[in-house]
Amino acid sequence: MAFGVRSKTKESTMAFSSVQSLTLHLISSAFQRCRLSEQICRLSVIFNRSSPSLLQLVRISISDTGIGSCLEEFQDLKLSGEADSENWDGVLSVKTTSSDDNEIHHYQLNLKERGSSRRLNRLPSNTKNGAKFSGTEVCLAVPLNIDLLLAQITSFLQKILILKIHNVAIELVAENGDVPESRYEKVFLANQLPLPIVASNLELLKSGLEDYVVKHGNRLSTTCNSCFPSGEHLKVGVGIACCTKNHLYNGVMMEAVIVISEKQLTSTCPMVYGAKTEVLYFKNFSPYTISKASIKALKSIDWRRYGLNLRSALQQDSSALLEWENLPPYAQIDIVLHCYHKDKRMRLTAREKTQLERKLIREAVKLSLDDLKDKHVGVLLSAHALKIRSYAPDLAKTIAGLILSSGDSDFQGECFSLLGLQSQGLGTETVENSIKDKIVSVIDMNDKSTQKTKDVTSFLFYDDRFHQVDFEEMEYEDDFSPLDI
Amino acid sequence: MEGRPSNSQSEHVELLRKIREFTRAIVEDLSNGRSPTILIDRFRNYCKNPIANCYCSSDKSYGKEILTLRRESHVHRLDVLLRVLLIVQQLLHENKHGSKRDIYYMHPSVFSDQSVVDRAINDICLLMQCSRHNLNVVSVGKGLVMGWIRFSEGRKIFDCINCPNSANPVPVYVEEVKDIISGAHYILVVEKESVFQRLANDQFCNKNRCIVLTGRGYPDIPTRRFLRLLIEKLCLPAYCLVDCDPYGFDILTIYRFGSMKMAYDAKYMRVPEIRWLGAFPSDSENYSLPEQCLLPLTAEDKRKIEAMLLRCYLQREVTPWRLELKLMLQKGVKFEIEALSVHSLSFLSESYIPSKIQGGVHI
């Protein structure tokens, strides 16, 4: 859940513990209506404050030109805890129309009322005069610190851009009634970079995270040229997991994108996380608070297989923050997870959902790590591969020694040819470096997951236990000086 | 490292060719983006199932080890193997010899232990299908010989007959031993130098026309190869005298069957003809050894005996040896050969050995 606590009290009822979380939900719903319309849409979030004092009543208007909304969307909303006792009247004013409607419906709902009949107040509709359009406006007036709310919503919308939903333009406006020059206005557009017209969700997510990273969490309007003078510094891996074993869960998809960015060593830009990774979480096309179970799933991944030593995994705001022990200071890792249900009719218990999500998170992250390794040689090498790599210089030196001291020029020529070297005027160092590069390349290839699968097959008949017994026996026999035999 | 004429030129040429072929295969694999796959034959001269219908005596490999760049332990082993191979290539080029210890000290921090070098040398022998001496790698000889024998090693003449009770070192370059002349009736192999010296002091070889040999504990390769050479050339019976304890018995089996560590080369070093002369566990009663000469077997001794009883070759080829070993375990005691001197200092040379050989009390 983004920015606050929202819980499902019944299957379709949502309870909000703060007005802020309710506001974010209303913005997210408006965004979904725009997304589903598949037409170019506008989403406006406008705050209006009548006086500059901190906790004055703020009128919030959330309007969109997406598909119209249905009454149930609002009837299912409930307040709980603090939100219920907050100094707010609990009234939502809703105007909505679908493209097929002839009029604009107008309702008032009081979320603080308990009985459903008392909650809803139908107000006179407005005629559309034959015009064909759709949209919704939700208004509420709340006593809030506008600066805090503005920061939360800005962060929320910056994250929404990662989804790269192209047909929605979002504007965020804050007006102070008495001081016209204090007007704040910001536009959020997801379609700044050209993408294929028919791009999959995963492709969009990948592109969105790349943008997010190079703009330092979308806090900049353009790429940070100090850190990323060119796009080559990003290494990206993607993975998608869905449950195939149980047809009941078939509709749940988990997409993961991992970006490793290497900022320029000369960069003086302070806007980096350093040794920490922000894991952003989306659910059904909306920023969502990552659950403890999901953080547990992230912790349980065998990161060492990818050369990463995880120090801690904590929740920070709506995201998870993974802290690494061994990340170079110029490198940064960003991860985004998106879970969505293709089949909305699917009914799972909370426990089933948690288990499934944990499993899918692990799988999707692993797939994206593997994808990253496959695409970028030498990246995310396991601790094991790094150890083996440390032998490469010595191995190369000895093999070069065997070639160069062989005293057989034909043999040397044959080896140089295999190594792709010109025979004439070769120095020892050139031969050594060539062999070392080839050894390193083989080690890196072996470390890739695809190779690991093959290993299992090729060494099917290799039995280490057999060796173990034998060497014990040999040691047993060796109760004498090494010079003896 | 010592320069001297050694293996024939053609052997060197062939071995150097094999080393080049091996190197070329590694370079080819690497150039094709493949991990080099080094297959090393595995040999054993016994298994631990005394009733198995096994092939341990066949001198054939029973499997292969596969070294690749996928495991750190393999890569370290390969690193050591290649370093030793480079040294061997240089030795062969320069026609020099080096000891295992010389090799160890060329990269002590990498090799970390002599046994690591020993294993690499064995691996190279297996890969190149040769014996250690073919690599121009020799051990520091530690065996001793005396008695009715005369031979030459290169340009050096060993005339033991001239002074049959003086100890001479066993030749290190056994392949160069020639012109063996002997007037001996048998060869006596003793486990320990102390027993060898006792026999020398007692002028044993003056009174008995024989050759006495000791490996001074676990025998090294030159001692075993030299013994094997003498038996092949002189066709003499050979007897072995060891302490009546698990280590003595183990040493006896190494003379008879070869060591597990060098099982791949056992066929060139074992002496199937050797007979066990003593000391048998039953000797403690037959020669009335007093209680104080008998030491109780330790837990480690018992563990070693129990492990040796499982060796398949004992059941298959020397059942009486196995019965005596079993008896040692049952009695729970061990004793040294020197314990026989309780009767008199020269009991061993004047009575025990001659009577056993003449009476055929050996198994």
PDB file of N, CA, C and O in Angstrom, chain A residues 384 387-388 391 394 398 401-402 405-406 408 411 414 418 442 446 455 459 462 464 466-467 470-471 473 476-480 482 484-485, chain B residues 20 24 31 34-35 48 62 65-66 69-72 74-76 82-83 86 89 93 100 114 119 132 142 218-220 247 260-261 303-304:
ATOM      1  N   HIS A 384      31.849 -17.846  -5.869  1.00  0.00           N
ATOM      2  CA  HIS A 384      32.561 -19.041  -6.325  1.00  0.00           C
ATOM      3  C   HIS A 384      33.357 -18.742  -7.602  1.00  0.00           C
ATOM      4  O   HIS A 384      34.540 -19.067  -7.700  1.00  0.00           O
ATOM      5  N   LYS A 387      36.344 -16.555  -6.999  1.00  0.00           N
ATOM      6  CA  LYS A 387      37.479 -17.306  -6.434  1.00  0.00           C
ATOM      7  C   LYS A 387      38.221 -18.021  -7.548  1.00  0.00           C
ATOM      8  O   LYS A 387      39.447 -18.009  -7.608  1.00  0.00           O
ATOM      9  N   ILE A 388      37.456 -18.676  -8.419  1.00  0.00           N
ATOM     10  CA  ILE A 388      38.083 -19.415  -9.520  1.00  0.00           C
ATOM     11  C   ILE A 388      38.826 -18.448 -10.436  1.00  0.00           C
ATOM     12  O   ILE A 388      39.931 -18.740 -10.900  1.00  0.00           O
ATOM     13  N   TYR A 391      42.508 -17.553  -9.985  1.00  0.00           N
ATOM     14  CA  TYR A 391      43.566 -18.453 -10.459  1.00  0.00           C
ATOM     15  C   TYR A 391      43.982 -18.138 -11.896  1.00  0.00           C
ATOM     16  O   TYR A 391      44.995 -18.627 -12.367  1.00  0.00           O
ATOM     17  N   ASP A 394      47.656 -16.970 -12.813  1.00  0.00           N
ATOM     18  CA  ASP A 394      48.681 -18.010 -12.616  1.00  0.00           C
ATOM     19  C   ASP A 394      48.565 -19.115 -13.654  1.00  0.00           C
ATOM     20  O   ASP A 394      49.557 -19.596 -14.195  1.00  0.00           O
ATOM     21  N   THR A 398      51.431 -20.124 -16.472  1.00  0.00           N
ATOM     22  CA  THR A 398      52.023 -21.467 -16.606  1.00  0.00           C
ATOM     23  C   THR A 398      51.778 -22.024 -18.009  1.00  0.00           C
ATOM     24  O   THR A 398      52.676 -22.614 -18.610  1.00  0.00           O
ATOM     25  N   GLY A 401      53.995 -20.424 -20.280  1.00  0.00           N
ATOM     26  CA  GLY A 401      55.333 -20.973 -20.052  1.00  0.00           C
ATOM     27  C   GLY A 401      55.525 -22.297 -20.775  1.00  0.00           C
ATOM     28  O   GLY A 401      56.567 -22.550 -21.391  1.00  0.00           O
ATOM     29  N   LEU A 402      54.497 -23.153 -20.711  1.00  0.00           N
ATOM     30  CA  LEU A 402      54.579 -24.464 -21.385  1.00  0.00           C
ATOM     31  C   LEU A 402      54.723 -24.274 -22.897  1.00  0.00           C
ATOM     32  O   LEU A 402      55.430 -25.023 -23.565  1.00  0.00           O
ATOM     33  N   SER A 405      58.338 -22.239 -23.613  1.00  0.00           N
ATOM     34  CA  SER A 405      59.592 -22.956 -23.317  1.00  0.00           C
ATOM     35  C   SER A 405      59.622 -24.333 -23.964  1.00  0.00           C
ATOM     36  O   SER A 405      60.465 -25.150 -23.647  1.00  0.00           O
ATOM     37  N   SER A 406      58.652 -24.594 -24.858  1.00  0.00           N
ATOM     38  CA  SER A 406      58.594 -25.931 -25.474  1.00  0.00           C
ATOM     39  C   SER A 406      59.738 -26.154 -26.465  1.00  0.00           C
ATOM     40  O   SER A 406      60.118 -27.286 -26.733  1.00  0.00           O
ATOM     41  N   ASP A 408      59.592 -25.757 -29.543  1.00  0.00           N
ATOM     42  CA  ASP A 408      59.055 -26.302 -30.790  1.00  0.00           C
ATOM     43  C   ASP A 408      58.273 -25.179 -31.489  1.00  0.00           C
ATOM     44  O   ASP A 408      57.157 -24.829 -31.071  1.00  0.00           O
ATOM     45  N   PHE A 411      54.762 -26.069 -32.877  1.00  0.00           N
ATOM     46  CA  PHE A 411      53.778 -26.168 -31.795  1.00  0.00           C
ATOM     47  C   PHE A 411      53.376 -24.772 -31.305  1.00  0.00           C
ATOM     48  O   PHE A 411      52.203 -24.481 -31.102  1.00  0.00           O
ATOM     49  N   GLU A 414      51.112 -23.138 -33.764  1.00  0.00           N
ATOM     50  CA  GLU A 414      49.769 -23.727 -33.713  1.00  0.00           C
ATOM     51  C   GLU A 414      48.979 -23.131 -32.534  1.00  0.00           C
ATOM     52  O   GLU A 414      47.803 -22.763 -32.683  1.00  0.00           O
ATOM     53  N   LEU A 418      45.640 -20.790 -32.575  1.00  0.00           N
ATOM     54  CA  LEU A 418      44.413 -21.107 -31.831  1.00  0.00           C
ATOM     55  C   LEU A 418      43.968 -19.923 -30.989  1.00  0.00           C
ATOM     56  O   LEU A 418      42.773 -19.645 -30.836  1.00  0.00           O
ATOM     57  N   VAL A 442      35.741 -18.249 -20.036  1.00  0.00           N
ATOM     58  CA  VAL A 442      35.159 -19.576 -19.783  1.00  0.00           C
ATOM     59  C   VAL A 442      34.557 -19.627 -18.378  1.00  0.00           C
ATOM     60  O   VAL A 442      33.446 -20.139 -18.181  1.00  0.00           O
ATOM     61  N   ASN A 446      30.712 -20.302 -17.477  1.00  0.00           N
ATOM     62  CA  ASN A 446      30.311 -21.401 -16.588  1.00  0.00           C
ATOM     63  C   ASN A 446      29.392 -20.921 -15.483  1.00  0.00           C
ATOM     64  O   ASN A 446      28.559 -21.668 -14.974  1.00  0.00           O
ATOM     65  N   ASP A 455      25.755 -28.550 -16.739  1.00  0.00           N
ATOM     66  CA  ASP A 455      26.718 -29.272 -15.905  1.00  0.00           C
ATOM     67  C   ASP A 455      26.108 -30.519 -15.288  1.00  0.00           C
ATOM     68  O   ASP A 455      26.712 -31.566 -15.233  1.00  0.00           O
ATOM     69  N   PHE A 459      27.815 -34.194 -15.938  1.00  0.00           N
ATOM     70  CA  PHE A 459      28.502 -34.893 -14.854  1.00  0.00           C
ATOM     71  C   PHE A 459      27.553 -35.802 -14.079  1.00  0.00           C
ATOM     72  O   PHE A 459      27.680 -35.993 -12.899  1.00  0.00           O
ATOM     73  N   TYR A 462      29.343 -38.524 -12.329  1.00  0.00           N
ATOM     74  CA  TYR A 462      30.480 -38.126 -11.526  1.00  0.00           C
ATOM     75  C   TYR A 462      30.081 -38.233 -10.065  1.00  0.00           C
ATOM     76  O   TYR A 462      29.137 -37.600  -9.623  1.00  0.00           O
ATOM     77  N   ASP A 464      31.231 -37.807  -6.319  1.00  0.00           N
ATOM     78  CA  ASP A 464      32.250 -37.267  -5.424  1.00  0.00           C
ATOM     79  C   ASP A 464      32.449 -38.123  -4.180  1.00  0.00           C
ATOM     80  O   ASP A 464      33.517 -38.130  -3.598  1.00  0.00           O
ATOM     81  N   PHE A 466      32.694 -41.170  -3.912  1.00  0.00           N
ATOM     82  CA  PHE A 466      33.680 -42.184  -4.217  1.00  0.00           C
ATOM     83  C   PHE A 466      35.087 -41.664  -3.928  1.00  0.00           C
ATOM     84  O   PHE A 466      35.896 -42.310  -3.291  1.00  0.00           O
ATOM     85  N   HIS A 467      35.310 -40.425  -4.389  1.00  0.00           N
ATOM     86  CA  HIS A 467      36.629 -39.820  -4.197  1.00  0.00           C
ATOM     87  C   HIS A 467      36.934 -39.644  -2.731  1.00  0.00           C
ATOM     88  O   HIS A 467      38.004 -39.923  -2.267  1.00  0.00           O
ATOM     89  N   ASP A 470      38.210 -42.591  -0.996  1.00  0.00           N
ATOM     90  CA  ASP A 470      39.542 -42.956  -1.428  1.00  0.00           C
ATOM     91  C   ASP A 470      40.629 -42.091  -0.829  1.00  0.00           C
ATOM     92  O   ASP A 470      41.672 -42.581  -0.447  1.00  0.00           O
ATOM     93  N   PHE A 471      40.363 -40.787  -0.753  1.00  0.00           N
ATOM     94  CA  PHE A 471      41.406 -39.916  -0.246  1.00  0.00           C
ATOM     95  C   PHE A 471      41.606 -40.107   1.240  1.00  0.00           C
ATOM     96  O   PHE A 471      42.699 -40.020   1.732  1.00  0.00           O
ATOM     97  N   GLU A 473      41.386 -42.854   2.650  1.00  0.00           N
ATOM     98  CA  GLU A 473      42.169 -44.067   2.712  1.00  0.00           C
ATOM     99  C   GLU A 473      43.642 -43.782   2.431  1.00  0.00           C
ATOM    100  O   GLU A 473      44.533 -44.296   3.077  1.00  0.00           O
ATOM    101  N   TYR A 476      45.299 -42.200   5.223  1.00  0.00           N
ATOM    102  CA  TYR A 476      45.518 -43.196   6.252  1.00  0.00           C
ATOM    103  C   TYR A 476      46.821 -43.941   5.996  1.00  0.00           C
ATOM    104  O   TYR A 476      47.600 -44.222   6.884  1.00  0.00           O
ATOM    105  N   GLU A 477      47.041 -44.213   4.733  1.00  0.00           N
ATOM    106  CA  GLU A 477      48.241 -44.941   4.357  1.00  0.00           C
ATOM    107  C   GLU A 477      49.483 -44.068   4.506  1.00  0.00           C
ATOM    108  O   GLU A 477      50.583 -44.546   4.627  1.00  0.00           O
ATOM    109  N   ASP A 478      49.231 -42.739   4.534  1.00  0.00           N
ATOM    110  CA  ASP A 478      50.350 -41.807   4.482  1.00  0.00           C
ATOM    111  C   ASP A 478      50.908 -41.440   5.840  1.00  0.00           C
ATOM    112  O   ASP A 478      51.155 -40.288   6.119  1.00  0.00           O
ATOM    113  N   ASP A 479      51.039 -42.390   6.701  1.00  0.00           N
ATOM    114  CA  ASP A 479      51.573 -42.074   8.020  1.00  0.00           C
ATOM    115  C   ASP A 479      53.083 -42.026   7.996  1.00  0.00           C
ATOM    116  O   ASP A 479      53.752 -42.552   8.875  1.00  0.00           O
ATOM    117  N   PHE A 480      53.622 -41.510   6.948  1.00  0.00           N
ATOM    118  CA  PHE A 480      55.071 -41.480   6.850  1.00  0.00           C
ATOM    119  C   PHE A 480      55.503 -40.221   6.143  1.00  0.00           C
ATOM    120  O   PHE A 480      54.676 -39.474   5.644  1.00  0.00           O
ATOM    121  N   PRO A 482      56.732 -37.477   3.603  1.00  0.00           N
ATOM    122  CA  PRO A 482      56.425 -37.338   2.175  1.00  0.00           C
ATOM    123  C   PRO A 482      57.586 -37.761   1.285  1.00  0.00           C
ATOM    124  O   PRO A 482      57.414 -37.988   0.098  1.00  0.00           O
ATOM    125  N   ASP A 484      59.107 -40.544   1.636  1.00  0.00           N
ATOM    126  CA  ASP A 484      59.242 -41.997   1.673  1.00  0.00           C
ATOM    127  C   ASP A 484      58.990 -42.685   0.348  1.00  0.00           C
ATOM    128  O   ASP A 484      59.694 -43.632  -0.004  1.00  0.00           O
ATOM    129  N   ILE A 485      57.958 -42.314  -0.342  1.00  0.00           N
ATOM    130  CA  ILE A 485      57.700 -43.050  -1.595  1.00  0.00           C
ATOM    131  C   ILE A 485      57.659 -42.087  -2.771  1.00  0.00           C
ATOM    132  O   ILE A 485      57.525 -40.911  -2.596  1.00  0.00           O
TER     133      ILE A 485
ATOM    134  N   ARG B  20      53.322 -31.479 -24.980  1.00  0.00           N
ATOM    135  CA  ARG B  20      52.861 -30.463 -25.956  1.00  0.00           C
ATOM    136  C   ARG B  20      51.421 -30.740 -26.382  1.00  0.00           C
ATOM    137  O   ARG B  20      50.603 -29.827 -26.502  1.00  0.00           O
ATOM    138  N   ARG B  24      48.375 -28.256 -25.930  1.00  0.00           N
ATOM    139  CA  ARG B  24      47.618 -27.825 -27.104  1.00  0.00           C
ATOM    140  C   ARG B  24      46.116 -28.047 -26.902  1.00  0.00           C
ATOM    141  O   ARG B  24      45.288 -27.209 -27.260  1.00  0.00           O
ATOM    142  N   SER B  31      40.341 -21.656 -26.386  1.00  0.00           N
ATOM    143  CA  SER B  31      40.100 -20.816 -27.567  1.00  0.00           C
ATOM    144  C   SER B  31      38.697 -21.008 -28.116  1.00  0.00           C
ATOM    145  O   SER B  31      38.140 -20.109 -28.742  1.00  0.00           O
ATOM    146  N   ARG B  34      35.545 -23.232 -24.281  1.00  0.00           N
ATOM    147  CA  ARG B  34      35.162 -24.387 -23.460  1.00  0.00           C
ATOM    148  C   ARG B  34      36.100 -24.505 -22.270  1.00  0.00           C
ATOM    149  O   ARG B  34      37.269 -24.123 -22.351  1.00  0.00           O
ATOM    150  N   SER B  35      35.574 -25.082 -21.208  1.00  0.00           N
ATOM    151  CA  SER B  35      36.442 -25.367 -20.073  1.00  0.00           C
ATOM    152  C   SER B  35      37.284 -26.580 -20.416  1.00  0.00           C
ATOM    153  O   SER B  35      36.758 -27.587 -20.888  1.00  0.00           O
ATOM    154  N   LYS B  48      37.644 -52.378  -0.417  1.00  0.00           N
ATOM    155  CA  LYS B  48      37.414 -52.709   0.992  1.00  0.00           C
ATOM    156  C   LYS B  48      36.340 -53.774   1.176  1.00  0.00           C
ATOM    157  O   LYS B  48      35.663 -53.794   2.191  1.00  0.00           O
ATOM    158  N   TYR B  62      39.715 -48.014 -12.929  1.00  0.00           N
ATOM    159  CA  TYR B  62      38.329 -48.328 -12.607  1.00  0.00           C
ATOM    160  C   TYR B  62      37.443 -47.102 -12.725  1.00  0.00           C
ATOM    161  O   TYR B  62      36.318 -47.080 -12.270  1.00  0.00           O
ATOM    162  N   GLU B  65      38.785 -39.418 -13.107  1.00  0.00           N
ATOM    163  CA  GLU B  65      38.475 -38.162 -12.434  1.00  0.00           C
ATOM    164  C   GLU B  65      38.406 -37.107 -13.516  1.00  0.00           C
ATOM    165  O   GLU B  65      39.181 -37.149 -14.473  1.00  0.00           O
ATOM    166  N   ILE B  66      37.508 -36.159 -13.334  1.00  0.00           N
ATOM    167  CA  ILE B  66      37.361 -35.105 -14.350  1.00  0.00           C
ATOM    168  C   ILE B  66      37.699 -33.764 -13.709  1.00  0.00           C
ATOM    169  O   ILE B  66      37.035 -33.345 -12.766  1.00  0.00           O
ATOM    170  N   LEU B  69      37.240 -26.282 -14.989  1.00  0.00           N
ATOM    171  CA  LEU B  69      37.371 -24.967 -14.346  1.00  0.00           C
ATOM    172  C   LEU B  69      36.131 -24.625 -13.538  1.00  0.00           C
ATOM    173  O   LEU B  69      35.906 -23.487 -13.184  1.00  0.00           O
ATOM    174  N   ARG B  70      35.317 -25.623 -13.261  1.00  0.00           N
ATOM    175  CA  ARG B  70      34.048 -25.320 -12.600  1.00  0.00           C
ATOM    176  C   ARG B  70      34.135 -25.382 -11.081  1.00  0.00           C
ATOM    177  O   ARG B  70      33.295 -24.859 -10.391  1.00  0.00           O
ATOM    178  N   ARG B  71      35.116 -26.096 -10.573  1.00  0.00           N
ATOM    179  CA  ARG B  71      35.232 -26.216  -9.115  1.00  0.00           C
ATOM    180  C   ARG B  71      36.557 -25.634  -8.661  1.00  0.00           C
ATOM    181  O   ARG B  71      37.586 -25.872  -9.296  1.00  0.00           O
ATOM    182  N   GLU B  72      36.509 -24.956  -7.535  1.00  0.00           N
ATOM    183  CA  GLU B  72      37.729 -24.319  -7.063  1.00  0.00           C
ATOM    184  C   GLU B  72      38.793 -25.367  -6.754  1.00  0.00           C
ATOM    185  O   GLU B  72      39.968 -25.185  -7.076  1.00  0.00           O
ATOM    186  N   HIS B  74      39.262 -28.182  -8.137  1.00  0.00           N
ATOM    187  CA  HIS B  74      39.819 -28.660  -9.408  1.00  0.00           C
ATOM    188  C   HIS B  74      40.809 -27.647  -9.984  1.00  0.00           C
ATOM    189  O   HIS B  74      41.856 -28.023 -10.504  1.00  0.00           O
ATOM    190  N   VAL B  75      40.429 -26.376  -9.885  1.00  0.00           N
ATOM    191  CA  VAL B  75      41.273 -25.334 -10.490  1.00  0.00           C
ATOM    192  C   VAL B  75      42.601 -25.253  -9.739  1.00  0.00           C
ATOM    193  O   VAL B  75      43.663 -25.114 -10.348  1.00  0.00           O
ATOM    194  N   HIS B  76      42.537 -25.389  -8.434  1.00  0.00           N
ATOM    195  CA  HIS B  76      43.787 -25.377  -7.657  1.00  0.00           C
ATOM    196  C   HIS B  76      44.650 -26.580  -8.044  1.00  0.00           C
ATOM    197  O   HIS B  76      45.854 -26.466  -8.245  1.00  0.00           O
ATOM    198  N   LEU B  82      49.858 -28.020 -13.589  1.00  0.00           N
ATOM    199  CA  LEU B  82      50.511 -27.334 -14.713  1.00  0.00           C
ATOM    200  C   LEU B  82      51.869 -26.771 -14.300  1.00  0.00           C
ATOM    201  O   LEU B  82      52.831 -26.808 -15.065  1.00  0.00           O
ATOM    202  N   ARG B  83      51.943 -26.245 -13.082  1.00  0.00           N
ATOM    203  CA  ARG B  83      53.238 -25.718 -12.607  1.00  0.00           C
ATOM    204  C   ARG B  83      54.279 -26.835 -12.571  1.00  0.00           C
ATOM    205  O   ARG B  83      55.425 -26.660 -12.978  1.00  0.00           O
ATOM    206  N   LEU B  86      55.336 -27.849 -16.027  1.00  0.00           N
ATOM    207  CA  LEU B  86      56.300 -26.910 -16.613  1.00  0.00           C
ATOM    208  C   LEU B  86      57.711 -27.220 -16.110  1.00  0.00           C
ATOM    209  O   LEU B  86      58.675 -27.197 -16.880  1.00  0.00           O
ATOM    210  N   GLN B  89      58.858 -30.342 -17.828  1.00  0.00           N
ATOM    211  CA  GLN B  89      59.246 -30.054 -19.215  1.00  0.00           C
ATOM    212  C   GLN B  89      60.677 -29.482 -19.256  1.00  0.00           C
ATOM    213  O   GLN B  89      61.486 -29.852 -20.101  1.00  0.00           O
ATOM    214  N   HIS B  93      63.962 -31.143 -20.961  1.00  0.00           N
ATOM    215  CA  HIS B  93      64.710 -30.373 -21.963  1.00  0.00           C
ATOM    216  C   HIS B  93      66.187 -30.303 -21.628  1.00  0.00           C
ATOM    217  O   HIS B  93      67.050 -30.453 -22.482  1.00  0.00           O
ATOM    218  N   LYS B 100      61.387 -34.497  -5.581  1.00  0.00           N
ATOM    219  CA  LYS B 100      60.061 -33.950  -5.282  1.00  0.00           C
ATOM    220  C   LYS B 100      60.217 -32.739  -4.373  1.00  0.00           C
ATOM    221  O   LYS B 100      59.452 -31.787  -4.457  1.00  0.00           O
ATOM    222  N   GLN B 114      54.015 -30.849   0.741  1.00  0.00           N
ATOM    223  CA  GLN B 114      54.681 -31.771  -0.183  1.00  0.00           C
ATOM    224  C   GLN B 114      53.684 -32.724  -0.848  1.00  0.00           C
ATOM    225  O   GLN B 114      53.829 -33.087  -2.015  1.00  0.00           O
ATOM    226  N   ARG B 119      50.889 -35.461  -5.381  1.00  0.00           N
ATOM    227  CA  ARG B 119      49.663 -35.785  -6.107  1.00  0.00           C
ATOM    228  C   ARG B 119      49.760 -35.299  -7.558  1.00  0.00           C
ATOM    229  O   ARG B 119      49.341 -36.002  -8.478  1.00  0.00           O
ATOM    230  N   ARG B 132      57.213 -42.391 -12.598  1.00  0.00           N
ATOM    231  CA  ARG B 132      57.775 -41.151 -12.087  1.00  0.00           C
ATOM    232  C   ARG B 132      59.199 -40.906 -12.590  1.00  0.00           C
ATOM    233  O   ARG B 132      59.560 -39.768 -12.910  1.00  0.00           O
ATOM    234  N   LYS B 142      66.693 -43.642   0.222  1.00  0.00           N
ATOM    235  CA  LYS B 142      66.905 -43.876   1.653  1.00  0.00           C
ATOM    236  C   LYS B 142      67.067 -45.363   1.969  1.00  0.00           C
ATOM    237  O   LYS B 142      67.309 -45.719   3.105  1.00  0.00           O
ATOM    238  N   TYR B 218      58.525 -47.271   5.641  1.00  0.00           N
ATOM    239  CA  TYR B 218      57.789 -47.426   4.378  1.00  0.00           C
ATOM    240  C   TYR B 218      58.785 -47.267   3.237  1.00  0.00           C
ATOM    241  O   TYR B 218      59.518 -46.279   3.183  1.00  0.00           O
ATOM    242  N   PRO B 219      58.862 -48.242   2.337  1.00  0.00           N
ATOM    243  CA  PRO B 219      59.915 -48.211   1.315  1.00  0.00           C
ATOM    244  C   PRO B 219      59.643 -47.172   0.230  1.00  0.00           C
ATOM    245  O   PRO B 219      58.494 -46.982  -0.172  1.00  0.00           O
ATOM    246  N   ASP B 220      60.698 -46.511  -0.221  1.00  0.00           N
ATOM    247  CA  ASP B 220      60.543 -45.545  -1.303  1.00  0.00           C
ATOM    248  C   ASP B 220      60.549 -46.280  -2.650  1.00  0.00           C
ATOM    249  O   ASP B 220      60.750 -47.507  -2.714  1.00  0.00           O
ATOM    250  N   TYR B 247      51.686 -51.435  11.518  1.00  0.00           N
ATOM    251  CA  TYR B 247      52.536 -50.700  10.569  1.00  0.00           C
ATOM    252  C   TYR B 247      53.490 -51.654   9.851  1.00  0.00           C
ATOM    253  O   TYR B 247      53.719 -51.543   8.646  1.00  0.00           O
ATOM    254  N   MET B 260      48.637 -47.882  -2.458  1.00  0.00           N
ATOM    255  CA  MET B 260      47.407 -47.389  -3.096  1.00  0.00           C
ATOM    256  C   MET B 260      47.689 -46.087  -3.857  1.00  0.00           C
ATOM    257  O   MET B 260      47.165 -45.851  -4.932  1.00  0.00           O
ATOM    258  N   LYS B 261      48.552 -45.272  -3.257  1.00  0.00           N
ATOM    259  CA  LYS B 261      48.833 -43.967  -3.833  1.00  0.00           C
ATOM    260  C   LYS B 261      49.416 -44.089  -5.242  1.00  0.00           C
ATOM    261  O   LYS B 261      49.165 -43.254  -6.103  1.00  0.00           O
ATOM    262  N   ARG B 303      42.034 -49.904  14.927  1.00  0.00           N
ATOM    263  CA  ARG B 303      41.308 -49.312  13.786  1.00  0.00           C
ATOM    264  C   ARG B 303      42.033 -49.624  12.481  1.00  0.00           C
ATOM    265  O   ARG B 303      41.430 -49.978  11.472  1.00  0.00           O
ATOM    266  N   LYS B 304      43.344 -49.534  12.539  1.00  0.00           N
ATOM    267  CA  LYS B 304      44.135 -49.776  11.322  1.00  0.00           C
ATOM    268  C   LYS B 304      44.058 -51.255  10.913  1.00  0.00           C
ATOM    269  O   LYS B 304      43.919 -51.568   9.731  1.00  0.00           O
TER     270      LYS B 304
END
